[in-house]
PDB file of C-alpha atoms in Angstrom:
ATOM      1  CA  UNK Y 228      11.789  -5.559  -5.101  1.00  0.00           C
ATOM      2  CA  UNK Y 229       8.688  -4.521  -3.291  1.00  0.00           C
ATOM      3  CA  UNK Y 230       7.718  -0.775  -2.121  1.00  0.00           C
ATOM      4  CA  UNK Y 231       5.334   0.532  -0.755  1.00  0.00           C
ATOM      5  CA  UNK Y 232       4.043   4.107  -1.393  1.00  0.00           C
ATOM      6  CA  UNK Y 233       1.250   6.653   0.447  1.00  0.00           C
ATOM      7  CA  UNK Y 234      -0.341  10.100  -0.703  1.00  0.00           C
ATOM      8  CA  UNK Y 235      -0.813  12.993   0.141  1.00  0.00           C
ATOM      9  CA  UNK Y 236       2.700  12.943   2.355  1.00  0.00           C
ATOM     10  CA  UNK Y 237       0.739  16.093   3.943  1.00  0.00           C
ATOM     11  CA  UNK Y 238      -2.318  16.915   4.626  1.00  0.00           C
ATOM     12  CA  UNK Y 239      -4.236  19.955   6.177  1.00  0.00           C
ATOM     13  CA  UNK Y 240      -8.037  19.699   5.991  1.00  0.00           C
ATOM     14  CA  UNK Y 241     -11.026  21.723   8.160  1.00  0.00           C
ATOM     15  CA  UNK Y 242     -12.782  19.913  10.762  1.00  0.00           C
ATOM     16  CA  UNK Y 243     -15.727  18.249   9.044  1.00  0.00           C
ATOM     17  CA  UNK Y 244     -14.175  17.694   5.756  1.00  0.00           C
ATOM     18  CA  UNK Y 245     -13.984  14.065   4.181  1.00  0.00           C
ATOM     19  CA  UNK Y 246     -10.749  12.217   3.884  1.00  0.00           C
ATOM     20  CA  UNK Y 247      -8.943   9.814   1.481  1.00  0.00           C
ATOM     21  CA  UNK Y 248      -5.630   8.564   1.977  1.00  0.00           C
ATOM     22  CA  UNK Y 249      -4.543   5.904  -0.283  1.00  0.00           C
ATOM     23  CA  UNK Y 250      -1.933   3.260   0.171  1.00  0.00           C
ATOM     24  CA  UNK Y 251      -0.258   0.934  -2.976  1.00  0.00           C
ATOM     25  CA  UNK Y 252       1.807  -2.131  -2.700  1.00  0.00           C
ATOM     26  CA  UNK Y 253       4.259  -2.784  -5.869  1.00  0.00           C
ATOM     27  CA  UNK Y 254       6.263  -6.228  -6.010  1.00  0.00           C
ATOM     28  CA  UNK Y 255       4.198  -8.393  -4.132  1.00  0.00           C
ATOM     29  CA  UNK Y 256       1.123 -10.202  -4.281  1.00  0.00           C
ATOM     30  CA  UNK Y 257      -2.162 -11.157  -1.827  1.00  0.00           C
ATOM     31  CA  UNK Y 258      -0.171  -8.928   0.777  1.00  0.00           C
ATOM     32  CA  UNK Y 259      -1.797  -8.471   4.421  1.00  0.00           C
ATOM     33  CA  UNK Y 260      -2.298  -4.580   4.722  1.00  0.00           C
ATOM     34  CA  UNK Y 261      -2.056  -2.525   7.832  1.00  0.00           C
ATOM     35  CA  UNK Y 262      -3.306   1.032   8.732  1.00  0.00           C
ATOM     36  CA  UNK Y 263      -1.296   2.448  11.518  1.00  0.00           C
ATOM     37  CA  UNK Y 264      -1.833   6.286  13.759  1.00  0.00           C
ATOM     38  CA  UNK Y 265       0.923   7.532  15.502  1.00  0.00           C
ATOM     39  CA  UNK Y 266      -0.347  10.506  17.148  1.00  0.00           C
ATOM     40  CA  UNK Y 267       2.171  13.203  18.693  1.00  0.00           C
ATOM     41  CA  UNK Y 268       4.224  11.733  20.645  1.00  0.00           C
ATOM     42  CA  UNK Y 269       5.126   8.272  19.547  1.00  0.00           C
ATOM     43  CA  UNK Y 270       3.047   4.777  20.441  1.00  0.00           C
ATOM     44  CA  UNK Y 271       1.588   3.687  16.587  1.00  0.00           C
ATOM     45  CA  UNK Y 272      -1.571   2.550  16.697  1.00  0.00           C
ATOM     46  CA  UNK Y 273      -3.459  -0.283  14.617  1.00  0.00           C
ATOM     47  CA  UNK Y 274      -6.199   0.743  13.322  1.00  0.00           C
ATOM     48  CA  UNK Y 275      -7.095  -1.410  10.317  1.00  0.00           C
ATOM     49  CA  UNK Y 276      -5.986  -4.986   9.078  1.00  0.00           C
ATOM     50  CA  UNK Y 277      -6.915  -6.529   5.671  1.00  0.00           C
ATOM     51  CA  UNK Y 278      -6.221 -10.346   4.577  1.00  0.00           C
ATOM     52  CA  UNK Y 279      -7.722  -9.605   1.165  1.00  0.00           C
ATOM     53  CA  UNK Y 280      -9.971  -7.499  -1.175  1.00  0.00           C
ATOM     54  CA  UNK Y 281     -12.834  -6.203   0.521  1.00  0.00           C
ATOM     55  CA  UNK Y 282     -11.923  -8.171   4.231  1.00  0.00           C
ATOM     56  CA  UNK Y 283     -11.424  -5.423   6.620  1.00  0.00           C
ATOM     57  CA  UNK Y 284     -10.970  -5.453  10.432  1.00  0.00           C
ATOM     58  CA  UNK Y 285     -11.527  -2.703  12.688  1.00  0.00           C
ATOM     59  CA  UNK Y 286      -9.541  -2.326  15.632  1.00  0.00           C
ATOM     60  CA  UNK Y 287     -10.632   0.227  17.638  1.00  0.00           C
ATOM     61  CA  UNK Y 288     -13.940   1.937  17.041  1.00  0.00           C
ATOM     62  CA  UNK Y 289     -13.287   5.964  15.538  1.00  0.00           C
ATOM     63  CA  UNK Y 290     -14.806   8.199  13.481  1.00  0.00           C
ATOM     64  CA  UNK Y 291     -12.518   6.609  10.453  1.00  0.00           C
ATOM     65  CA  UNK Y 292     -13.128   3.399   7.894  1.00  0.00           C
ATOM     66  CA  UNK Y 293     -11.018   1.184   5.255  1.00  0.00           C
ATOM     67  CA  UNK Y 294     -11.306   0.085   2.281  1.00  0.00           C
ATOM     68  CA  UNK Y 295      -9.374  -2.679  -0.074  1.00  0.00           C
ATOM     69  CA  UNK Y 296     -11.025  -2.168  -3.588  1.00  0.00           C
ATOM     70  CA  UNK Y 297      -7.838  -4.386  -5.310  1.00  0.00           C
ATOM     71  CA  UNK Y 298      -5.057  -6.705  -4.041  1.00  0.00           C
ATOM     72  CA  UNK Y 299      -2.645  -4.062  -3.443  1.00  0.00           C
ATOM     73  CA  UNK Y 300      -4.374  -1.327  -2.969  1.00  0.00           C
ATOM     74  CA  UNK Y 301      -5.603   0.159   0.788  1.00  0.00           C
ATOM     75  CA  UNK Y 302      -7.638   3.405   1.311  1.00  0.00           C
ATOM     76  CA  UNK Y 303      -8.543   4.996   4.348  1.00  0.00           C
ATOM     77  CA  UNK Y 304     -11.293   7.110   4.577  1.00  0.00           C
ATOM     78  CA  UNK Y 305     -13.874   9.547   6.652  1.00  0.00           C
ATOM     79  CA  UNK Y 306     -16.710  11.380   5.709  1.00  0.00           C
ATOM     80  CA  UNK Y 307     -15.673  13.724   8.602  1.00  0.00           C
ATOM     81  CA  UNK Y 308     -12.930  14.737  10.064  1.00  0.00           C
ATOM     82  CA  UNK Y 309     -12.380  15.609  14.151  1.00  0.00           C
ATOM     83  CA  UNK Y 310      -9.630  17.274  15.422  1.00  0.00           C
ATOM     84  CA  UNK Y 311      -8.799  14.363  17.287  1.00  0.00           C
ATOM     85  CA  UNK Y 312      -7.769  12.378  14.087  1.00  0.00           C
ATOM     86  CA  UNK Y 313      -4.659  14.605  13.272  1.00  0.00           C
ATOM     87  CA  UNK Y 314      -1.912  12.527  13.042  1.00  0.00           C
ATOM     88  CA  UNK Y 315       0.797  10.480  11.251  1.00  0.00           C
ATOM     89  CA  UNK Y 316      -0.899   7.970   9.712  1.00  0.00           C
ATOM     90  CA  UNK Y 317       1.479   4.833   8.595  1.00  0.00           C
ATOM     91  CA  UNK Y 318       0.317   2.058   5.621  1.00  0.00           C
ATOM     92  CA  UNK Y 319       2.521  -1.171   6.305  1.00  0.00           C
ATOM     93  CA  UNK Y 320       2.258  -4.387   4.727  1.00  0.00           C
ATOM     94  CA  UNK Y 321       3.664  -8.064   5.296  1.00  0.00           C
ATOM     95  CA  UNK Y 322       3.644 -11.453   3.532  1.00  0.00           C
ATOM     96  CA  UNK Y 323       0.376 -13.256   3.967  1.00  0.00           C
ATOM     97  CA  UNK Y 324       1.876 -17.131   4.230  1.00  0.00           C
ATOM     98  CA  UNK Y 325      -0.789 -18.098   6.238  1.00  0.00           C
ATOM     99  CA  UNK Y 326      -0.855 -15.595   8.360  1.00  0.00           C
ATOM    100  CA  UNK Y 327       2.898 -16.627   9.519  1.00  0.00           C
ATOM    101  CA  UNK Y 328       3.539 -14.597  12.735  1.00  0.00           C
ATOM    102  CA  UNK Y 329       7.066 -14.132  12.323  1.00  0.00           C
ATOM    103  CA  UNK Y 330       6.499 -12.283   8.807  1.00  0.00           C
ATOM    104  CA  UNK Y 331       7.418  -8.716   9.594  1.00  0.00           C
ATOM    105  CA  UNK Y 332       5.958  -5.776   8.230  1.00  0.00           C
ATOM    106  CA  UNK Y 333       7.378  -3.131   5.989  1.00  0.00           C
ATOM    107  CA  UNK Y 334       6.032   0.407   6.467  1.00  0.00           C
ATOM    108  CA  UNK Y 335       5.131   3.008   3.931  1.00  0.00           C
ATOM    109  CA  UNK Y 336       6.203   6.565   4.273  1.00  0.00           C
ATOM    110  CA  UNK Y 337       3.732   8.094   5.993  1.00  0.00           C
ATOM    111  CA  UNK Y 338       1.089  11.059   5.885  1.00  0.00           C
ATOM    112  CA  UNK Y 339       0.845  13.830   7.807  1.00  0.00           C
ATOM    113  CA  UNK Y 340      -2.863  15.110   8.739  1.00  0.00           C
ATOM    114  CA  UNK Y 341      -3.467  18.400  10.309  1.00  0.00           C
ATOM    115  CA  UNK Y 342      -6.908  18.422  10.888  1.00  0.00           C
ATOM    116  CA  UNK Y 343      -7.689  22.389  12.074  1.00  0.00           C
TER     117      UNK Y 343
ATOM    118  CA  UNK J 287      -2.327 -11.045  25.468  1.00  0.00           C
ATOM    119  CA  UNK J 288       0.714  -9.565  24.410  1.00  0.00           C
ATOM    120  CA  UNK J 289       2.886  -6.511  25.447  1.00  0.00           C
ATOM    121  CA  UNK J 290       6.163  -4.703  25.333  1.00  0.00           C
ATOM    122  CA  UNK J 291       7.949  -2.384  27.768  1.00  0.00           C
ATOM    123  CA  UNK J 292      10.364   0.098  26.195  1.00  0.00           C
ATOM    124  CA  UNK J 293      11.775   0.995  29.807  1.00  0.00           C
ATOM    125  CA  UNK J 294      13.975   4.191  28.629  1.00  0.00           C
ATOM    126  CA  UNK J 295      12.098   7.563  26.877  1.00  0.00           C
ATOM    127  CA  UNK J 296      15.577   8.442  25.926  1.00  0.00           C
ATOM    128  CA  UNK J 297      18.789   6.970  25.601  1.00  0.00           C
ATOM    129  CA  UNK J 298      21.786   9.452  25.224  1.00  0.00           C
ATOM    130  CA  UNK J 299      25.106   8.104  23.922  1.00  0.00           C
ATOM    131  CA  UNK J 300      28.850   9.683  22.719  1.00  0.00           C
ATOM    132  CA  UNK J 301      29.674   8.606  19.192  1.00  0.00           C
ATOM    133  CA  UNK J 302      31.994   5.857  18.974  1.00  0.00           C
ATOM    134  CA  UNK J 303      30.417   4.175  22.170  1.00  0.00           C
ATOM    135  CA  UNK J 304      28.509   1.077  22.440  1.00  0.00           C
ATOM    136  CA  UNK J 305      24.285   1.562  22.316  1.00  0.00           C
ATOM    137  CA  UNK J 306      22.070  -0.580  23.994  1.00  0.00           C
ATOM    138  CA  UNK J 307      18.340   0.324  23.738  1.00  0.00           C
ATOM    139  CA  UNK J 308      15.950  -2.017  25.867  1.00  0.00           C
ATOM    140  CA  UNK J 309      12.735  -4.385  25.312  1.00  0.00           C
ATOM    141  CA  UNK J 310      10.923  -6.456  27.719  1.00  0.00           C
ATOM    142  CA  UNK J 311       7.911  -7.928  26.510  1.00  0.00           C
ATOM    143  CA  UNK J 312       5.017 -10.296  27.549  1.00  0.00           C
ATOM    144  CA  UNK J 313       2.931 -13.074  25.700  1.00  0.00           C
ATOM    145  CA  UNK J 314       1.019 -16.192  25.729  1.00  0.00           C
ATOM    146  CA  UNK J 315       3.292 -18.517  23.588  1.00  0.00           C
ATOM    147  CA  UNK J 316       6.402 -18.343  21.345  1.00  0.00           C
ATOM    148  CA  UNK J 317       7.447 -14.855  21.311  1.00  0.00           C
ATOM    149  CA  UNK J 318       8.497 -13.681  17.705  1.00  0.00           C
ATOM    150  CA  UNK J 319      10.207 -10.325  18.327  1.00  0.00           C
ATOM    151  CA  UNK J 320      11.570  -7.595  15.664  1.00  0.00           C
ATOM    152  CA  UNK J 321      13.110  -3.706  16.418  1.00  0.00           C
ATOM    153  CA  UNK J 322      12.443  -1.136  13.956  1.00  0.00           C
ATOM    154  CA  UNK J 323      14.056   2.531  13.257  1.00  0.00           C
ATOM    155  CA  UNK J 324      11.973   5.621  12.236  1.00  0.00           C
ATOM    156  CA  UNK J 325      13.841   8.532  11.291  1.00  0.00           C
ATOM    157  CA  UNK J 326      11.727  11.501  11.999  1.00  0.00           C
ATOM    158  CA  UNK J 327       8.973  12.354   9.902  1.00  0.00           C
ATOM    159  CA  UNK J 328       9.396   8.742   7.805  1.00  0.00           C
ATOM    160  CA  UNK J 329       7.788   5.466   8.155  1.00  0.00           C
ATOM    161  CA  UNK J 330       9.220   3.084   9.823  1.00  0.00           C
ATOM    162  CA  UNK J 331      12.518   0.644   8.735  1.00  0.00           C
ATOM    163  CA  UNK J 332      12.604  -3.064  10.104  1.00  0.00           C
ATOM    164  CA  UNK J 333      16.079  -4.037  11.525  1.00  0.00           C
ATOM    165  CA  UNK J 334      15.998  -7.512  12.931  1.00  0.00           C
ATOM    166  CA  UNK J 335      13.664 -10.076  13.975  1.00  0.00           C
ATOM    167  CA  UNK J 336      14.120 -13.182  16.274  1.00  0.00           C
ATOM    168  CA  UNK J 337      11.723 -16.237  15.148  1.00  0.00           C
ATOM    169  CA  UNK J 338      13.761 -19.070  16.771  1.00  0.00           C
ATOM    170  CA  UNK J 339      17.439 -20.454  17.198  1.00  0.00           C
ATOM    171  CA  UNK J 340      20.618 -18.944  17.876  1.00  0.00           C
ATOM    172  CA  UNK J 341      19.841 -15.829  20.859  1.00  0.00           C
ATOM    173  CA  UNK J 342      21.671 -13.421  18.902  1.00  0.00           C
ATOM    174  CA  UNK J 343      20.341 -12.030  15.969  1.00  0.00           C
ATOM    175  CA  UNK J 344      22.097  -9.576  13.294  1.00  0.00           C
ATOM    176  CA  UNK J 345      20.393  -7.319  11.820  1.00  0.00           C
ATOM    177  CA  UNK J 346      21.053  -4.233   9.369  1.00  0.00           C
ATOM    178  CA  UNK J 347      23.468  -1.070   9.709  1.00  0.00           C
ATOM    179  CA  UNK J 348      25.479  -2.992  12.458  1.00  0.00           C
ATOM    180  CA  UNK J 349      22.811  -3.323  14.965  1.00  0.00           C
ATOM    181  CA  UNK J 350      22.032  -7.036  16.668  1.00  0.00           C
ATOM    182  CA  UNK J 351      19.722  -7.927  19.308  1.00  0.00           C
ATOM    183  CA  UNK J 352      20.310 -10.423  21.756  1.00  0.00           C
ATOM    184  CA  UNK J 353      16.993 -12.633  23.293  1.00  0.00           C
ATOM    185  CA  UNK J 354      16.748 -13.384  26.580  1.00  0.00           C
ATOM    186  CA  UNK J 355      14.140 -15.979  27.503  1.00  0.00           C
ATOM    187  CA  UNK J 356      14.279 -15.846  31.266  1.00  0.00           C
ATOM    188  CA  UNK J 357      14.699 -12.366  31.734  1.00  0.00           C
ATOM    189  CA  UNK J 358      12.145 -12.166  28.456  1.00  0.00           C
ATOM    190  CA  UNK J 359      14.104  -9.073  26.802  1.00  0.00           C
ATOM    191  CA  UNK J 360      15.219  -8.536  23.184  1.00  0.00           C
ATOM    192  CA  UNK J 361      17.679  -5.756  23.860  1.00  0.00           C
ATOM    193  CA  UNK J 362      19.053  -3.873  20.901  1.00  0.00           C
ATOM    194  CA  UNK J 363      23.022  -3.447  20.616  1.00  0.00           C
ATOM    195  CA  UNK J 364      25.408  -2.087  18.483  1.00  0.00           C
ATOM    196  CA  UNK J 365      29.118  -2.015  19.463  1.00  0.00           C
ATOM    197  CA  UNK J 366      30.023   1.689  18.055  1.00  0.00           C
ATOM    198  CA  UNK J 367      27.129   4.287  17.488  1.00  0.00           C
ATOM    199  CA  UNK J 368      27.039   7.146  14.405  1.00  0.00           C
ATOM    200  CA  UNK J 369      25.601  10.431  15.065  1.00  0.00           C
ATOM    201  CA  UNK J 370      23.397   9.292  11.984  1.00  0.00           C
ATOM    202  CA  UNK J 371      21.647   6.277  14.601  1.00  0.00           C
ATOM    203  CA  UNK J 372      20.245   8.946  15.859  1.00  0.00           C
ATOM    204  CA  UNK J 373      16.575   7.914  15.715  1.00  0.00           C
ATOM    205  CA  UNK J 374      12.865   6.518  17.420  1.00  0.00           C
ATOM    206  CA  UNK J 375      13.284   2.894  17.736  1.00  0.00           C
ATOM    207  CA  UNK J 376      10.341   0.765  18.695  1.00  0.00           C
ATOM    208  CA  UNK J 377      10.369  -2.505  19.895  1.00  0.00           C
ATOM    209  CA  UNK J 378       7.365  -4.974  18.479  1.00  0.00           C
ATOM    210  CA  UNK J 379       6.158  -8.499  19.704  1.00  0.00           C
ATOM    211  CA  UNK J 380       3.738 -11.204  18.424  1.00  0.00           C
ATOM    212  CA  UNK J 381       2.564 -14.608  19.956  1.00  0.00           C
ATOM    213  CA  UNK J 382       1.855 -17.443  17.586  1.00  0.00           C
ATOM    214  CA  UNK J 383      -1.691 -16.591  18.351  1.00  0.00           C
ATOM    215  CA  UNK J 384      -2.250 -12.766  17.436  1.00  0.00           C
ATOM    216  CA  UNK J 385      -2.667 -12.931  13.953  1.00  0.00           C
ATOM    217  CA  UNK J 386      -0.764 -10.101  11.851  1.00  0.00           C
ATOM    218  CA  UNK J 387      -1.169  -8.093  14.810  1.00  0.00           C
ATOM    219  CA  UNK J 388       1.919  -6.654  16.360  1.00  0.00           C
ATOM    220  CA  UNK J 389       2.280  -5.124  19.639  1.00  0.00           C
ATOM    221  CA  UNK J 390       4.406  -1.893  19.183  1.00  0.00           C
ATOM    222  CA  UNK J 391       6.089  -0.043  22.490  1.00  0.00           C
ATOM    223  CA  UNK J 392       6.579   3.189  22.987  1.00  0.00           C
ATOM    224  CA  UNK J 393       9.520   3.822  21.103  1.00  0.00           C
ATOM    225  CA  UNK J 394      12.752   5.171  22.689  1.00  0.00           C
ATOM    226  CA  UNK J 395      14.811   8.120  21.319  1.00  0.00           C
ATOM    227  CA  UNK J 396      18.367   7.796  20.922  1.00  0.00           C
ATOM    228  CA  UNK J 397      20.274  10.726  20.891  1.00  0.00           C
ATOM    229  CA  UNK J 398      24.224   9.868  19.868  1.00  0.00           C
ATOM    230  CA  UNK J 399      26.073  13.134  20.295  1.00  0.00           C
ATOM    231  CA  UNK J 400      29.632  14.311  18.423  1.00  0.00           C
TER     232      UNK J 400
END
């Protein structure tokens, strides 16, 4: 079976710091990988998409990047941090199969970022 | 373009009673339409999807959604709520033309009480 896993599950860094949260796929292969911020509140928000290693796209323009340095592997990163980017920050992943629409996505289980 | 209107913040319930939390959503071809759970602080859990076919889809821990395509909802239902349904659930659309890209509402909280 596949999972999914994230680390740190929490995070507290200082305002300016760099950040690295990484994001591993088991059971699967060529997956599509997701970023997702869901900021207090609720609404999730895309942030990065990847169809393969090293293919990236942004989504909305921030102070944060991605990375995809092996098949199952997704890392999201900034060299530094704003308050603005605390958050719950979701990894997700779905079948590639051409890019099949109706191929849902299966979330990781999450990190918390407290950015102070 | 696609959207999706979770039209309750809240939906409060008595254990044992039917739940019904509501999606209305918007896009430029066929719709493909899921509901997910997210218990709090933990990613999120896919229930059900509709691709195509029979209106009524089952999906897991009792819940089913039913799609409507002239009132375009994909209301989620399940005949006899636990305290433990308590939960976010979010609603999520894509068109055959967004690529991987889902469109999420705003989740609603359901609150099933003793």
């Amino acid at each position: 079976s596949q999972t999914i896993h994230q680390w740190p599950a929490t995070l507290v860094q200082p305002v300016g710091s760099p950040l690295s949260l990484e994001c591993t796929v088991e059971g699967t292969s060529n997956p599509n990988l997701y970023w997702y911020r869901q900021a207090a509140g609720r609404g999730l928000q895309l942030l990065f998409y990847s169809v393969g290693i090293g293919q990236i796209s942004s989504e909305v323009p921030q102070n944060l990047s991605a990375s995809r340095p092996q098949d199952r592997q997704f890392i999201l990163s900034s060299k530094k941090l704003l308050l603005s980017d605390s958050g719950f920050y979701l990894c997700a992943w779905s079948v590639r199969s051409g890019g099949a629409p109706y191929n849902e996505q299966f979330f990781g289980p999450g990190t918390r970022l407290t950015v102070l | 373009a696609q959207s999706v209107a979770q039209p309750e913040d809240q939906v409060n319930v008595a254990e044992g009673n039917p739940l019904t939390v509501k999606c209305t959503y918007s896009v430029s071809g066929n719709p493909y339409l899921f509901w997910y759970v997210q218990y709090p602080n933990r990613g999120l859990q896919f229930l059900l999807k509709y691709i195509t076919g029979d209106n009524l889809v089952k999906g897991s821990y009792g819940f089913e959604a039913e799609f409507n395509k002239s009132q375009t909802s994909f209301h989620l239902k399940k005949p006899s709520a636990l305290v433990s349904d308590s939960a976010l659930y979010f609603c999520a659309v894509r068109d055959s033309f967004s690529w991987g890209k889902l469109q999420f509402g705003a989740g609603t909280q359901v609150v099933v009480t003793p």
